[in-house]
Short mmCIF file of C-alpha atoms in Angstrom, two decimals:
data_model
loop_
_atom_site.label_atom_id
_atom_site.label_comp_id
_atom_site.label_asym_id
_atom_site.label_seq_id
_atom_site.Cartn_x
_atom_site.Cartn_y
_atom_site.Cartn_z
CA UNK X 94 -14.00 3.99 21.14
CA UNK X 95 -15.84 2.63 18.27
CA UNK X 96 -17.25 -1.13 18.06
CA UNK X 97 -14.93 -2.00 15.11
CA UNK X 98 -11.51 -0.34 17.34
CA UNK X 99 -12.12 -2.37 20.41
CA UNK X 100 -12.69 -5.45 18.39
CA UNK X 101 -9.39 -4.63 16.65
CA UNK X 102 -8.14 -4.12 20.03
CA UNK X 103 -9.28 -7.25 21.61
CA UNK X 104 -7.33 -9.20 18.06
CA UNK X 105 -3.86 -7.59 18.84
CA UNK X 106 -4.64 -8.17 23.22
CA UNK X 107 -4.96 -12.03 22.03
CA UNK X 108 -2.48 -12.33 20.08
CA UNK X 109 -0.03 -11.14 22.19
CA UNK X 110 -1.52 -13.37 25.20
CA UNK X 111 -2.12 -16.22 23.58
CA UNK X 112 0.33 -17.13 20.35
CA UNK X 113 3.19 -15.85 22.96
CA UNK X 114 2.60 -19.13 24.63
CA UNK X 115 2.77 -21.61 22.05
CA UNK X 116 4.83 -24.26 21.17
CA UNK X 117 7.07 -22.53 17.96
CA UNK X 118 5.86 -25.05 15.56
CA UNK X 119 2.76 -24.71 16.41
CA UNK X 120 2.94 -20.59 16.28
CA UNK X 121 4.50 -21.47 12.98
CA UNK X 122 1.64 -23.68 11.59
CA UNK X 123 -0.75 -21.37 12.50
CA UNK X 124 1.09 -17.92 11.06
CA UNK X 125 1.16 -20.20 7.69
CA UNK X 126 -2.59 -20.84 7.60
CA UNK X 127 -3.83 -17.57 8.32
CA UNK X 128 -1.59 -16.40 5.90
CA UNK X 129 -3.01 -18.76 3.00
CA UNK X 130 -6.09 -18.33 4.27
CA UNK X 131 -5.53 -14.20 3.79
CA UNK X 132 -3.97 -15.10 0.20
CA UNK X 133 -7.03 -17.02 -0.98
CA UNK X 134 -9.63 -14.05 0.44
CA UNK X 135 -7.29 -11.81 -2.21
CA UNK X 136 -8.84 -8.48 0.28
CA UNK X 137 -7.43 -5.02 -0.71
CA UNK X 138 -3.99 -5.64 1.09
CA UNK X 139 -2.93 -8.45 -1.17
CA UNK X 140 -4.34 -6.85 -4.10
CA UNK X 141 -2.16 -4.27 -3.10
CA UNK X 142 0.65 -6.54 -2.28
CA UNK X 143 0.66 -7.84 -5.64
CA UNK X 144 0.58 -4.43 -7.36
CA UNK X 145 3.24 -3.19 -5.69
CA UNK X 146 5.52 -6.77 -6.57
CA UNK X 147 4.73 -5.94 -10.24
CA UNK X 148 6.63 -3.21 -9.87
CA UNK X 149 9.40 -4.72 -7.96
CA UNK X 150 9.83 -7.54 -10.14
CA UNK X 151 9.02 -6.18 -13.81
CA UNK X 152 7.93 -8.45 -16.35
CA UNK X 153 6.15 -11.16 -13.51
CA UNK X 154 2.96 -12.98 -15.16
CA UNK X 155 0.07 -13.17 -12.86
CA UNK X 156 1.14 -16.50 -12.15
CA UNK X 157 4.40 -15.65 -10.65
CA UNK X 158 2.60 -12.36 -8.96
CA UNK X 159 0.34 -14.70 -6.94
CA UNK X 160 3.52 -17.19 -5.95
CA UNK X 161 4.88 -13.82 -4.94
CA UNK X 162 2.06 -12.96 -2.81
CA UNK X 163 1.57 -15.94 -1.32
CA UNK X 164 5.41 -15.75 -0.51
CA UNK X 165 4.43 -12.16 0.89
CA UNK X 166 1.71 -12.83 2.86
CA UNK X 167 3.47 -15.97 4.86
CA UNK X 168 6.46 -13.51 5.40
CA UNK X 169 4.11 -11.06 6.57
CA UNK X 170 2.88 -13.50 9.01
CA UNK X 171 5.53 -15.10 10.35
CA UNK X 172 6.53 -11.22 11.03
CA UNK X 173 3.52 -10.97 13.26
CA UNK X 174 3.74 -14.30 15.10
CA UNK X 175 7.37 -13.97 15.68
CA UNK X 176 6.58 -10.40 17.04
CA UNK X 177 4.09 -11.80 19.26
CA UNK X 178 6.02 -14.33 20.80
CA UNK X 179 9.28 -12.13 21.38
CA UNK X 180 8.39 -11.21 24.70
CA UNK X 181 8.57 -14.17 25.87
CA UNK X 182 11.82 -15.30 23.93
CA UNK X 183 14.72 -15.87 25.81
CA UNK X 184 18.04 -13.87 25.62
CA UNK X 185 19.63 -16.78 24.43
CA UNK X 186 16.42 -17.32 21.77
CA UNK X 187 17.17 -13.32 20.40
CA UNK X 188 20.38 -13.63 19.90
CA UNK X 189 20.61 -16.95 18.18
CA UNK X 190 17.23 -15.92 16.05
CA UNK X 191 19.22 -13.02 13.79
CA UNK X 192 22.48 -13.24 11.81
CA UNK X 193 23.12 -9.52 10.45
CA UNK X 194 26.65 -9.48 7.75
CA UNK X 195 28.76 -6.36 7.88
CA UNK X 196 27.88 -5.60 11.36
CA UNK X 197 31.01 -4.06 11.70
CA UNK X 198 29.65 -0.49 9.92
CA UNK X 199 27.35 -0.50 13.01
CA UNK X 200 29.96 -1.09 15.62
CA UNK X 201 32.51 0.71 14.15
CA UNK X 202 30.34 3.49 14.31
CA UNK X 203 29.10 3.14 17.79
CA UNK X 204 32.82 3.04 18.71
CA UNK X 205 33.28 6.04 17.11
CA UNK X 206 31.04 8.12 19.39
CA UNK X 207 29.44 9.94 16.90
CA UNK X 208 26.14 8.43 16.66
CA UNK X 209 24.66 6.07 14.54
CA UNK X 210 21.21 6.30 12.80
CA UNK X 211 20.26 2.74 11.06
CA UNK X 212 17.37 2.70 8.53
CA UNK X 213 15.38 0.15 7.34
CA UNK X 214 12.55 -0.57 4.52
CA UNK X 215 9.55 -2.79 5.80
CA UNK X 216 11.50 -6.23 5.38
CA UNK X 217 11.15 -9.52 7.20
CA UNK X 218 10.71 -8.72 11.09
CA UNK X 219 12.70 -4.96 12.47
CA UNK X 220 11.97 -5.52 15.47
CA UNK X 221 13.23 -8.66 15.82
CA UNK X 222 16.49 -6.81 14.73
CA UNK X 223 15.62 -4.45 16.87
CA UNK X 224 15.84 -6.98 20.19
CA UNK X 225 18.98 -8.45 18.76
CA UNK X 226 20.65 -5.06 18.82
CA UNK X 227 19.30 -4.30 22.74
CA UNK X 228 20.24 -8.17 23.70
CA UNK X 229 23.48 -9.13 22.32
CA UNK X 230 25.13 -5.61 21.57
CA UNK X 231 23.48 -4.64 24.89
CA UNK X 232 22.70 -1.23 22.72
CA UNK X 233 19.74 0.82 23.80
CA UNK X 234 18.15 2.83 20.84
CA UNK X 235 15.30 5.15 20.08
CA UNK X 236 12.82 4.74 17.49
CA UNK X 237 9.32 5.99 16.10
CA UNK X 238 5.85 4.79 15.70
CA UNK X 239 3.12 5.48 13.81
CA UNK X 240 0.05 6.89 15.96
CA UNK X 241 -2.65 4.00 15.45
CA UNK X 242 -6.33 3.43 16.27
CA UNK X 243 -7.58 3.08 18.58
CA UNK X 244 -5.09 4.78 21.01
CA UNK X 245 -5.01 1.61 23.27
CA UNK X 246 -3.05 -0.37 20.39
CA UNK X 247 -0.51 2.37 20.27
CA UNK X 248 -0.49 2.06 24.08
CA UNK X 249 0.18 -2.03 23.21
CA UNK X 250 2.69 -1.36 20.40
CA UNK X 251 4.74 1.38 22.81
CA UNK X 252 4.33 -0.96 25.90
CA UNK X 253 5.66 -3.96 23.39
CA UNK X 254 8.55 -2.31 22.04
CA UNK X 255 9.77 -0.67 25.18
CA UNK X 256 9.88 -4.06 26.84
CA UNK X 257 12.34 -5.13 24.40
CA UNK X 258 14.95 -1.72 25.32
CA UNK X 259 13.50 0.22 22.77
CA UNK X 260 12.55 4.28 23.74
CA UNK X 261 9.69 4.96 21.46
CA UNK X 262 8.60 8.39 20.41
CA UNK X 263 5.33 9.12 18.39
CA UNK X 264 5.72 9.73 14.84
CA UNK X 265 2.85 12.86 15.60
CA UNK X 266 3.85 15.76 17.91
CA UNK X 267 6.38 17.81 16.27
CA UNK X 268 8.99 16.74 18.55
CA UNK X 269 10.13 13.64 17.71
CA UNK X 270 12.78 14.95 15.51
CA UNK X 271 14.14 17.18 18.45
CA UNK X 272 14.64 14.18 20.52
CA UNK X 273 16.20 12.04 17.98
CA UNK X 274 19.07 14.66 17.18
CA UNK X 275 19.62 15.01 21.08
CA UNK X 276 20.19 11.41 21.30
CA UNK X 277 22.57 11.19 18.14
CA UNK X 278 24.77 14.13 19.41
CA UNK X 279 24.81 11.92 22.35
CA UNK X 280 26.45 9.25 20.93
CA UNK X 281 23.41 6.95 21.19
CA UNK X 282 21.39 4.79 18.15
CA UNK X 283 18.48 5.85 16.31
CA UNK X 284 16.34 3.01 14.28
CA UNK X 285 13.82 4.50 11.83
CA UNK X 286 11.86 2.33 9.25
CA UNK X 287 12.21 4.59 6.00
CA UNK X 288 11.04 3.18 3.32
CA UNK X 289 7.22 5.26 3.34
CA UNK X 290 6.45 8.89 3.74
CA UNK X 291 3.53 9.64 6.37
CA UNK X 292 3.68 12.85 5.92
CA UNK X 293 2.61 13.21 2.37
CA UNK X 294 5.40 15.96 2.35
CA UNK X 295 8.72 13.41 2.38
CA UNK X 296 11.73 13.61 -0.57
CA UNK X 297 11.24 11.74 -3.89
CA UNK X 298 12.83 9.48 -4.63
CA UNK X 299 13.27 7.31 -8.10
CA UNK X 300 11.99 3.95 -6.69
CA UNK X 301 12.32 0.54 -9.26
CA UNK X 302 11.33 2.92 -12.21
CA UNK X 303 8.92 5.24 -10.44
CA UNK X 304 9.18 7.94 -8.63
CA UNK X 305 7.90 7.72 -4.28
CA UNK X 306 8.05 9.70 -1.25
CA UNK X 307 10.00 8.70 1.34
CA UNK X 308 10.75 10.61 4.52
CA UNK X 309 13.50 12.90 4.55
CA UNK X 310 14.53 12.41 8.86
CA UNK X 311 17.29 10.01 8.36
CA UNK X 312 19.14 12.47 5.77
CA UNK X 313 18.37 15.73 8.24
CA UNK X 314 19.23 13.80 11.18
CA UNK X 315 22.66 12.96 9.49
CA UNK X 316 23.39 16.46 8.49
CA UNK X 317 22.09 17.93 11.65
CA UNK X 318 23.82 15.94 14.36
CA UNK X 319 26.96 14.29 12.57
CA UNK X 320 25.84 10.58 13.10
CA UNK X 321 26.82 7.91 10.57
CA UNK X 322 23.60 6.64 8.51
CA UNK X 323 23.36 3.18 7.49
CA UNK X 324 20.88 1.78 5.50
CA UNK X 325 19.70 -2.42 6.50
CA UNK X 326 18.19 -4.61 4.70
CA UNK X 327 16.71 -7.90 6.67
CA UNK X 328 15.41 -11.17 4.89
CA UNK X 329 14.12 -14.76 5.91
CA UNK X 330 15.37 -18.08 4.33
CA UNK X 331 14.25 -21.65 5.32
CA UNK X 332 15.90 -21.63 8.62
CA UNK X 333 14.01 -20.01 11.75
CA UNK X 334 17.02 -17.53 11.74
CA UNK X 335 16.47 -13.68 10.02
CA UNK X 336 19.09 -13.23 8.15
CA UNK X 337 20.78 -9.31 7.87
CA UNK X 338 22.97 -6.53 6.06
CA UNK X 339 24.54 -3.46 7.26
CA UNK X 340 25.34 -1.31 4.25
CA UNK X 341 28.12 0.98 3.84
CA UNK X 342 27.30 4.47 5.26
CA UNK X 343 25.66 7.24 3.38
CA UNK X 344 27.89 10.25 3.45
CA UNK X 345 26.60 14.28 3.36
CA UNK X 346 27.45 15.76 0.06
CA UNK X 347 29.97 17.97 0.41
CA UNK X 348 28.13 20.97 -1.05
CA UNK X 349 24.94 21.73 -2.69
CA UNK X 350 21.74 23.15 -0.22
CA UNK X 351 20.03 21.51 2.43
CA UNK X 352 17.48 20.44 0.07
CA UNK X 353 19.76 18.98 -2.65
CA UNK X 354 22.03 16.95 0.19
CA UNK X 355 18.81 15.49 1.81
CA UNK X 356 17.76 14.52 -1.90
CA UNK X 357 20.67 12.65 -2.30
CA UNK X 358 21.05 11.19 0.79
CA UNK X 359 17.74 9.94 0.37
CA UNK X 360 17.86 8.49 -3.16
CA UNK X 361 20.93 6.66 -1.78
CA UNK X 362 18.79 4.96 0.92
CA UNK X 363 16.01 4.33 -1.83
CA UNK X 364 19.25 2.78 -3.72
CA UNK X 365 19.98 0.64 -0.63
CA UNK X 366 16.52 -0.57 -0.16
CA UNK X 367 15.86 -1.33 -3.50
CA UNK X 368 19.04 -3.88 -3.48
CA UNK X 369 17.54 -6.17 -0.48
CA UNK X 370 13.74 -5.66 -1.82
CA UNK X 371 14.96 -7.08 -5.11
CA UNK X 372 16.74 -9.69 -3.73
CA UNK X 373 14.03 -10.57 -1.29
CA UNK X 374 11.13 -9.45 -2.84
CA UNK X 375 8.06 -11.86 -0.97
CA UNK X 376 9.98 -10.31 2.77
CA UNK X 377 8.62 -6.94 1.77
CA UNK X 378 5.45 -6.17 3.55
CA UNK X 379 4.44 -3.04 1.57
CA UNK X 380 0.36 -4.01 1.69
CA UNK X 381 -0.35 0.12 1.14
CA UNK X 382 0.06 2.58 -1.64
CA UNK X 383 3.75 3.92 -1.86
CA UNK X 384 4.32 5.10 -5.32
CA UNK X 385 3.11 8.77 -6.28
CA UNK X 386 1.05 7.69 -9.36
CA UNK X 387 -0.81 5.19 -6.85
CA UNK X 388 -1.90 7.65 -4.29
CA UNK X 389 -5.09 9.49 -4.25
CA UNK X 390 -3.53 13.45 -3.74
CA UNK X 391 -6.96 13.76 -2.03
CA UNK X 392 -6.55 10.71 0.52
CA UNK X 393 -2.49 11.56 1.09
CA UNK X 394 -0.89 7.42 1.75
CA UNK X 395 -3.02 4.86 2.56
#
């Protein structure tokens, strides 16, 4: 392991041991300054923050693109310091800290037996959602993560997100996708955050004027297995409670080819996202190239 991925290592291993144990205002003060601190540095990510609001908010001065970031990069960090303190929330803490409207597309669904796949863009805190859905719907799900460096903050993220009822399968392998559909014809929940193609080889998508990759499981999975797909959008407000929408289900075309359902499918889950990003804009913690005309075709997304 190099120097520079056991220092990262050592960041994440202190942030989860020590901001767990603070008083919430204090954790709250603290995500707030690093955050402004972050803003004022203006690195790549912001930079690339900002870029990314312009398109999401068409016609913003650089004036209202820097309110925006600034907006984005507290967001961002009250993502990470509520994520580091959820272990030690209590059940009582979860289910009080997320209000989700039109929950009854999930339920309903669950009900159903059929299988339920919910996806979500990179807004406000998933797995915050995520603990609300294991703590007060007592529903166990599966979900993916991206392989990271080093390997022993994979090993955190896996061991983080299992403690709060999630089963998580890595994004690399081949076999994630096998799993998920064995679940789903189960009856059981999938959670996938959808709003950014790893692969370099995901569905495009037109995406606030532009066309992006996103991937194309959610829209397989669906057409594969039967299970409802519901798009979610998740946003913050000036209350320590995440606020939440289930959207209406995407339905499979009723003809057309494999390739031209999944395209649709998966335009109507760009459709969805692009409703709570606009709405919420500064919650959206896109700090990496997701439009095609932004990536370097040598460098796939970064």
């Amino acid at each position: 392991m190099s120097t520079a991925d056991r220092l990262t290592d050592a960041l994440y291993g202190l942030g989860w041991s020590t901001v767990k144990n603070l008083p919430e205002p204090v954790a709250v003060r603290l995500g707030r300054t690093i955050a402004d601190l972050a803003w004022k540095r203006r690195g790549k990510g912001v930079q690339r923050l900002e870029a990314n609001y312009a398109r999401v908010v068409p016609g913003a001065d650089p004036e209202r693109l820097a309110e925006l970031s600034r907006a984005g990069m507290r967001s961002y960090l009250r993502y990470w310091m509520e994520s580091f303190r959820l272990p030690a929330w209590s059940p009582e803490r979860v289910r009080t800290g997320f209000q989700p409207k039109d929950l009854h597309h999930l339920t309903d669904g669950l009900a159903s037996g059929r299988g339920v796949i919910l996806a979500l863009p990179h807004l406000a805190n998933w797995d915050l959602a995520g603990a609300w859905v294991t703590t007060e719907l007592r529903t166990p799900f599966t979900t993916v993560a991206e392989r990271l460096k080093p390997e022993t903050l994979y090993d955190r993220f896996v061991a983080y997100r299992e403690g709060l009822g999630m089963e998580v399968l890595p994004h690399s392998g081949g076999s994630a996708f096998g799993t998920l559909a064995r679940r789903l014809r189960d009856g059981g929940l999938v959670c996938l955050v959808a709003d950014r193609d790893l692969s370099a080889s995901g569905t495009e998508v037109d995406f606030f004027g532009d066309r992006a990759r996103m991937p194309a499981g959610p829209a397989l999975l669906a057409q594969q297995t039967g299970a409802l797909l519901l798009p979610v959008t998740l946003w913050y407000d000036d209350s320590p409670v995440m606020k939440g929408r289930v959207h209406p289900p995407i339905e499979v075309p009723p003809s057309g080819t494999r390739a031209e359902r999944t395209s649709a499918m998966t335009q109507s889950l760009a459709d969805a996202f692009a409703t709570g990003i606009a709405e919420h804009p500064e919650d959206w913690h896109m700090l990496q190239r997701l439009w095609i005309a932004d990536l370097d075709p040598t460098k796939g997304p970064s």
